[in-house]
PDB file of C-alpha atoms in Angstrom:
ATOM      1  CA  MET A   1     170.878 180.674 146.829  1.00  0.00           C
ATOM      2  CA  THR A   2     172.684 177.567 145.831  1.00  0.00           C
ATOM      3  CA  LYS A   3     169.487 175.529 146.033  1.00  0.00           C
ATOM      4  CA  ILE A   4     167.739 177.956 143.660  1.00  0.00           C
ATOM      5  CA  SER A   5     170.658 177.944 141.259  1.00  0.00           C
ATOM      6  CA  LYS A   6     170.759 174.139 141.342  1.00  0.00           C
ATOM      7  CA  LYS A   7     167.031 174.082 140.592  1.00  0.00           C
ATOM      8  CA  MET A   8     167.517 176.568 137.763  1.00  0.00           C
ATOM      9  CA  LYS A   9     170.380 174.522 136.339  1.00  0.00           C
ATOM     10  CA  PHE A  10     168.322 171.344 136.601  1.00  0.00           C
ATOM     11  CA  TRP A  11     165.339 173.034 134.922  1.00  0.00           C
ATOM     12  CA  LYS A  12     167.539 174.352 132.078  1.00  0.00           C
ATOM     13  CA  PHE A  13     169.099 170.913 131.722  1.00  0.00           C
ATOM     14  CA  PHE A  14     165.642 169.269 131.721  1.00  0.00           C
ATOM     15  CA  LYS A  15     164.318 171.679 129.080  1.00  0.00           C
ATOM     16  CA  ARG A  16     167.398 171.398 126.904  1.00  0.00           C
ATOM     17  CA  LYS A  17     168.138 167.676 127.185  1.00  0.00           C
ATOM     18  CA  LEU A  18     164.712 166.062 127.815  1.00  0.00           C
ATOM     19  CA  ALA A  19     161.690 168.320 127.235  1.00  0.00           C
ATOM     20  CA  LYS A  20     162.631 169.736 123.825  1.00  0.00           C
ATOM     21  CA  PRO A  21     163.654 166.378 122.272  1.00  0.00           C
ATOM     22  CA  LEU A  22     160.553 164.746 123.744  1.00  0.00           C
ATOM     23  CA  MET A  23     158.358 167.511 122.338  1.00  0.00           C
ATOM     24  CA  TYR A  24     160.033 167.296 118.911  1.00  0.00           C
ATOM     25  CA  ALA A  25     159.719 163.500 118.868  1.00  0.00           C
ATOM     26  CA  SER A  26     156.024 163.632 119.791  1.00  0.00           C
ATOM     27  CA  MET A  27     155.357 166.321 117.153  1.00  0.00           C
ATOM     28  CA  PHE A  28     157.247 164.316 114.531  1.00  0.00           C
ATOM     29  CA  SER A  29     155.346 161.107 115.409  1.00  0.00           C
ATOM     30  CA  LEU A  30     152.032 163.035 115.253  1.00  0.00           C
ATOM     31  CA  ILE A  31     152.928 164.298 111.770  1.00  0.00           C
ATOM     32  CA  ILE A  32     153.830 160.764 110.633  1.00  0.00           C
ATOM     33  CA  TYR A  33     150.592 159.419 112.134  1.00  0.00           C
ATOM     34  CA  LEU A  34     148.490 162.079 110.354  1.00  0.00           C
ATOM     35  CA  PHE A  35     150.306 161.452 107.079  1.00  0.00           C
ATOM     36  CA  VAL A  36     149.874 157.656 107.229  1.00  0.00           C
ATOM     37  CA  SER A  37     146.233 157.836 108.363  1.00  0.00           C
ATOM     38  CA  HIS A  38     145.513 160.283 105.529  1.00  0.00           C
ATOM     39  CA  ILE A  39     146.988 157.828 102.982  1.00  0.00           C
ATOM     40  CA  VAL A  40     145.094 154.857 104.460  1.00  0.00           C
ATOM     41  CA  PHE A  41     141.815 156.799 104.583  1.00  0.00           C
ATOM     42  CA  TYR A  42     142.034 157.903 100.958  1.00  0.00           C
ATOM     43  CA  LYS A  43     143.122 154.451  99.829  1.00  0.00           C
ATOM     44  CA  LYS A  44     140.016 152.943 101.483  1.00  0.00           C
ATOM     45  CA  LEU A  45     137.871 155.693  99.986  1.00  0.00           C
ATOM     46  CA  SER A  46     139.326 155.156  96.514  1.00  0.00           C
ATOM     47  CA  GLU A  47     138.824 151.367  96.783  1.00  0.00           C
ATOM     48  CA  TYR A  48     135.115 151.889  97.395  1.00  0.00           C
ATOM     49  CA  ASP A  49     134.991 154.601  94.769  1.00  0.00           C
ATOM     50  CA  LYS A  50     137.029 152.534  92.311  1.00  0.00           C
ATOM     51  CA  PRO A  51     134.867 152.609  89.166  1.00  0.00           C
ATOM     52  CA  HIS A  52     135.494 155.793  87.248  1.00  0.00           C
ATOM     53  CA  PHE A  53     132.488 154.980  85.111  1.00  0.00           C
ATOM     54  CA  LEU A  54     129.297 153.204  86.016  1.00  0.00           C
ATOM     55  CA  ILE A  55     126.945 151.539  83.531  1.00  0.00           C
ATOM     56  CA  SER A  56     123.727 153.167  84.635  1.00  0.00           C
ATOM     57  CA  ARG A  57     121.807 153.562  81.357  1.00  0.00           C
ATOM     58  CA  ILE A  58     118.449 151.815  81.462  1.00  0.00           C
ATOM     59  CA  THR A  59     118.221 150.373  77.965  1.00  0.00           C
ATOM     60  CA  SER A  60     117.298 147.093  76.342  1.00  0.00           C
ATOM     61  CA  GLU A  61     119.399 147.675  73.219  1.00  0.00           C
ATOM     62  CA  PHE A  62     121.863 144.905  72.510  1.00  0.00           C
ATOM     63  CA  ASP A  63     125.520 145.892  72.734  1.00  0.00           C
ATOM     64  CA  ASP A  64     127.899 142.954  72.353  1.00  0.00           C
ATOM     65  CA  VAL A  65     130.592 144.471  74.613  1.00  0.00           C
ATOM     66  CA  GLU A  66     128.135 145.298  77.411  1.00  0.00           C
ATOM     67  CA  TYR A  67     126.593 141.842  77.288  1.00  0.00           C
ATOM     68  CA  MET A  68     129.993 140.159  77.354  1.00  0.00           C
ATOM     69  CA  HIS A  69     130.788 142.284  80.424  1.00  0.00           C
ATOM     70  CA  LEU A  70     127.408 141.232  81.836  1.00  0.00           C
ATOM     71  CA  LEU A  71     128.337 137.541  81.478  1.00  0.00           C
ATOM     72  CA  LEU A  72     131.743 138.193  83.041  1.00  0.00           C
ATOM     73  CA  THR A  73     130.023 139.911  85.981  1.00  0.00           C
ATOM     74  CA  ILE A  74     127.647 136.966  86.420  1.00  0.00           C
ATOM     75  CA  GLN A  75     130.584 134.537  86.397  1.00  0.00           C
ATOM     76  CA  GLU A  76     132.536 136.604  88.947  1.00  0.00           C
ATOM     77  CA  ILE A  77     129.569 136.932  91.322  1.00  0.00           C
ATOM     78  CA  SER A  78     128.636 133.256  90.919  1.00  0.00           C
ATOM     79  CA  LYS A  79     132.017 132.137  92.292  1.00  0.00           C
ATOM     80  CA  ASN A  80     130.611 132.766  95.786  1.00  0.00           C
ATOM     81  CA  ASN A  81     127.539 130.551  96.476  1.00  0.00           C
ATOM     82  CA  LYS A  82     125.915 133.091  98.801  1.00  0.00           C
ATOM     83  CA  HIS A  83     126.288 135.863  96.237  1.00  0.00           C
ATOM     84  CA  HIS A  84     125.095 133.501  93.485  1.00  0.00           C
ATOM     85  CA  ASP A  85     121.849 132.810  95.371  1.00  0.00           C
ATOM     86  CA  MET A  86     121.310 136.553  95.913  1.00  0.00           C
ATOM     87  CA  LEU A  87     121.985 137.166  92.220  1.00  0.00           C
ATOM     88  CA  ILE A  88     119.419 134.553  91.148  1.00  0.00           C
ATOM     89  CA  ASP A  89     116.763 136.044  93.448  1.00  0.00           C
ATOM     90  CA  PHE A  90     117.553 139.567  92.222  1.00  0.00           C
ATOM     91  CA  VAL A  91     117.502 138.872  88.471  1.00  0.00           C
ATOM     92  CA  ASN A  92     114.386 136.692  88.575  1.00  0.00           C
ATOM     93  CA  SER A  93     112.257 139.312  90.334  1.00  0.00           C
ATOM     94  CA  GLY A  94     110.455 142.244  88.741  1.00  0.00           C
ATOM     95  CA  PHE A  95     111.888 145.569  87.624  1.00  0.00           C
ATOM     96  CA  PRO A  96     112.675 147.810  89.464  1.00  0.00           C
ATOM     97  CA  ASN A  97     113.769 145.694  92.379  1.00  0.00           C
ATOM     98  CA  PRO A  98     115.747 146.695  95.486  1.00  0.00           C
ATOM     99  CA  CYS A  99     119.217 145.161  95.363  1.00  0.00           C
ATOM    100  CA  PRO A 100     120.791 143.619  98.509  1.00  0.00           C
ATOM    101  CA  LYS A 101     123.725 145.702  99.804  1.00  0.00           C
ATOM    102  CA  ILE A 102     126.287 142.916  99.384  1.00  0.00           C
ATOM    103  CA  LEU A 103     125.231 142.282  95.794  1.00  0.00           C
ATOM    104  CA  LYS A 104     125.115 146.021  95.110  1.00  0.00           C
ATOM    105  CA  ALA A 105     128.750 146.325  96.260  1.00  0.00           C
ATOM    106  CA  GLU A 106     129.750 143.377  94.037  1.00  0.00           C
ATOM    107  CA  LEU A 107     127.995 144.931  91.036  1.00  0.00           C
ATOM    108  CA  TYR A 108     129.595 148.282  91.806  1.00  0.00           C
ATOM    109  CA  LYS A 109     133.041 146.652  91.716  1.00  0.00           C
ATOM    110  CA  MET A 110     132.218 145.465  88.209  1.00  0.00           C
ATOM    111  CA  ASN A 111     130.987 148.973  87.200  1.00  0.00           C
ATOM    112  CA  TRP A 112     127.266 148.158  87.193  1.00  0.00           C
ATOM    113  CA  GLU A 113     124.392 150.136  88.621  1.00  0.00           C
ATOM    114  CA  PRO A 114     121.977 147.413  89.856  1.00  0.00           C
ATOM    115  CA  GLN A 115     118.881 148.454  87.867  1.00  0.00           C
ATOM    116  CA  ALA A 116     120.896 148.829  84.638  1.00  0.00           C
ATOM    117  CA  PHE A 117     122.325 145.354  85.249  1.00  0.00           C
ATOM    118  CA  LEU A 118     118.833 143.959  85.933  1.00  0.00           C
ATOM    119  CA  ILE A 119     117.274 145.399  82.762  1.00  0.00           C
ATOM    120  CA  ARG A 120     120.020 143.842  80.631  1.00  0.00           C
ATOM    121  CA  VAL A 121     119.601 140.454  82.302  1.00  0.00           C
ATOM    122  CA  LYS A 122     115.838 140.696  81.602  1.00  0.00           C
ATOM    123  CA  LYS A 123     116.667 141.409  77.945  1.00  0.00           C
ATOM    124  CA  MET A 124     118.974 138.383  77.939  1.00  0.00           C
ATOM    125  CA  PHE A 125     116.143 136.239  79.361  1.00  0.00           C
ATOM    126  CA  ASP A 126     113.848 137.440  76.529  1.00  0.00           C
ATOM    127  CA  MET A 127     116.531 136.505  73.994  1.00  0.00           C
ATOM    128  CA  TYR A 128     116.844 133.100  75.672  1.00  0.00           C
ATOM    129  CA  ARG A 129     113.060 132.488  75.423  1.00  0.00           C
ATOM    130  CA  VAL A 130     113.166 133.236  71.687  1.00  0.00           C
ATOM    131  CA  TYR A 131     116.218 130.979  71.301  1.00  0.00           C
ATOM    132  CA  GLU A 132     114.372 128.132  73.085  1.00  0.00           C
ATOM    133  CA  ARG A 133     111.367 128.626  70.782  1.00  0.00           C
ATOM    134  CA  VAL A 134     113.583 128.397  67.687  1.00  0.00           C
ATOM    135  CA  GLU A 135     115.261 125.292  69.147  1.00  0.00           C
ATOM    136  CA  ARG A 136     111.872 123.610  69.653  1.00  0.00           C
ATOM    137  CA  ILE A 137     110.833 124.478  66.096  1.00  0.00           C
ATOM    138  CA  GLU A 138     114.087 123.021  64.734  1.00  0.00           C
ATOM    139  CA  GLU A 139     113.651 119.836  66.789  1.00  0.00           C
ATOM    140  CA  THR A 140     110.084 119.456  65.520  1.00  0.00           C
ATOM    141  CA  ILE A 141     111.238 119.976  61.912  1.00  0.00           C
ATOM    142  CA  GLU A 142     113.947 117.347  62.397  1.00  0.00           C
ATOM    143  CA  PHE A 143     111.406 114.909  63.863  1.00  0.00           C
ATOM    144  CA  LEU A 144     108.977 115.519  60.978  1.00  0.00           C
ATOM    145  CA  ASN A 145     111.776 115.024  58.436  1.00  0.00           C
ATOM    146  CA  GLY A 146     112.410 111.626  60.038  1.00  0.00           C
ATOM    147  CA  GLN A 147     108.685 110.835  59.802  1.00  0.00           C
ATOM    148  CA  LEU A 148     108.657 111.988  56.171  1.00  0.00           C
ATOM    149  CA  ARG A 149     111.369 109.502  55.251  1.00  0.00           C
ATOM    150  CA  GLN A 150     109.369 106.653  56.848  1.00  0.00           C
ATOM    151  CA  ALA A 151     105.826 107.677  55.830  1.00  0.00           C
ATOM    152  CA  THR A 152     104.219 106.720  52.565  1.00  0.00           C
ATOM    153  CA  ASP A 153     100.662 108.084  52.557  1.00  0.00           C
ATOM    154  CA  GLU A 154     100.977 111.219  54.789  1.00  0.00           C
ATOM    155  CA  THR A 155     103.861 112.902  52.983  1.00  0.00           C
ATOM    156  CA  ALA A 156     101.789 115.877  51.815  1.00  0.00           C
ATOM    157  CA  ILE A 157     100.540 116.681  55.335  1.00  0.00           C
ATOM    158  CA  ILE A 158     104.015 116.307  56.884  1.00  0.00           C
ATOM    159  CA  SER A 159     105.578 118.426  54.111  1.00  0.00           C
ATOM    160  CA  LEU A 160     102.990 121.157  54.753  1.00  0.00           C
ATOM    161  CA  GLN A 161     103.724 121.066  58.489  1.00  0.00           C
ATOM    162  CA  ILE A 162     107.474 121.344  57.816  1.00  0.00           C
ATOM    163  CA  GLU A 163     106.866 124.271  55.464  1.00  0.00           C
ATOM    164  CA  ASN A 164     104.706 126.057  58.068  1.00  0.00           C
ATOM    165  CA  LEU A 165     107.299 125.475  60.789  1.00  0.00           C
ATOM    166  CA  ASN A 166     110.063 126.850  58.554  1.00  0.00           C
ATOM    167  CA  LYS A 167     107.946 129.958  57.911  1.00  0.00           C
ATOM    168  CA  GLU A 168     107.339 130.362  61.658  1.00  0.00           C
ATOM    169  CA  LYS A 169     111.078 130.004  62.334  1.00  0.00           C
ATOM    170  CA  VAL A 170     111.937 132.661  59.734  1.00  0.00           C
ATOM    171  CA  GLN A 171     109.255 134.978  61.147  1.00  0.00           C
ATOM    172  CA  VAL A 172     110.492 134.542  64.745  1.00  0.00           C
ATOM    173  CA  LEU A 173     114.111 135.160  63.696  1.00  0.00           C
ATOM    174  CA  SER A 174     113.175 138.288  61.756  1.00  0.00           C
ATOM    175  CA  ASP A 175     110.613 139.800  64.164  1.00  0.00           C
ATOM    176  CA  LEU A 176     111.708 138.863  67.694  1.00  0.00           C
ATOM    177  CA  ILE A 177     115.507 138.669  67.651  1.00  0.00           C
ATOM    178  CA  THR A 178     118.404 139.958  65.570  1.00  0.00           C
ATOM    179  CA  ALA A 179     121.007 137.640  64.071  1.00  0.00           C
ATOM    180  CA  GLU A 180     123.661 139.101  66.418  1.00  0.00           C
ATOM    181  CA  GLU A 181     121.481 138.492  69.485  1.00  0.00           C
ATOM    182  CA  PHE A 182     120.673 134.962  68.341  1.00  0.00           C
ATOM    183  CA  ASP A 183     124.344 134.107  67.766  1.00  0.00           C
ATOM    184  CA  PHE A 184     125.249 135.540  71.176  1.00  0.00           C
ATOM    185  CA  ILE A 185     122.586 133.577  73.060  1.00  0.00           C
ATOM    186  CA  LYS A 186     123.367 130.418  71.069  1.00  0.00           C
ATOM    187  CA  GLU A 187     126.984 130.716  72.218  1.00  0.00           C
ATOM    188  CA  TYR A 188     126.259 131.482  75.888  1.00  0.00           C
ATOM    189  CA  ASN A 189     122.813 129.984  76.565  1.00  0.00           C
ATOM    190  CA  GLY A 190     124.193 127.629  79.231  1.00  0.00           C
ATOM    191  CA  LEU A 191     125.230 130.527  81.457  1.00  0.00           C
ATOM    192  CA  VAL A 192     121.847 132.210  81.029  1.00  0.00           C
ATOM    193  CA  ALA A 193     119.996 128.982  81.882  1.00  0.00           C
ATOM    194  CA  ARG A 194     121.959 128.685  85.153  1.00  0.00           C
ATOM    195  CA  ILE A 195     120.643 131.986  86.539  1.00  0.00           C
ATOM    196  CA  LYS A 196     117.086 131.742  85.172  1.00  0.00           C
ATOM    197  CA  TYR A 197     114.214 130.213  87.163  1.00  0.00           C
TER     198      TYR A 197
END
């Protein structure tokens, strides 16, 4: 009888002093673990899901704010050489074009849907081509003005060429590009040239 009562006392002691605190401690640590893992999981999820808006409109209309954001995105991506090479390959290919996963994630961080980004870069390339054409016309006019000052017998022909080039320049600026687009590309043409083949 004494052995049974000693066992009973030991069991009661074990339950009261060891089992219950151990159970409470393990339950409490499980709750803390679930709470912390829940926070970490949703933080990771929110980091990937960070943009609350995504520029996904496929349009070639010029919006100064969007295009400034486009240049900022290009600068950010170009900081990493590997990403820069992927960006150059992506923007110089046709539309639509599958975007590499790494580049897609980088664009997503900057709130861009890849095809919307691509169509705006294509528009920027078109603006750059027009800008280059106007630059060549202006250089030719400047050269002809220099020839006009030196020439004596061909002044009428050179003057006519200058007049025709001025008309072509005015026509290009009125038909192919807006003044706002031209000013934008004149300001940032160096950045565009770096990503264009």
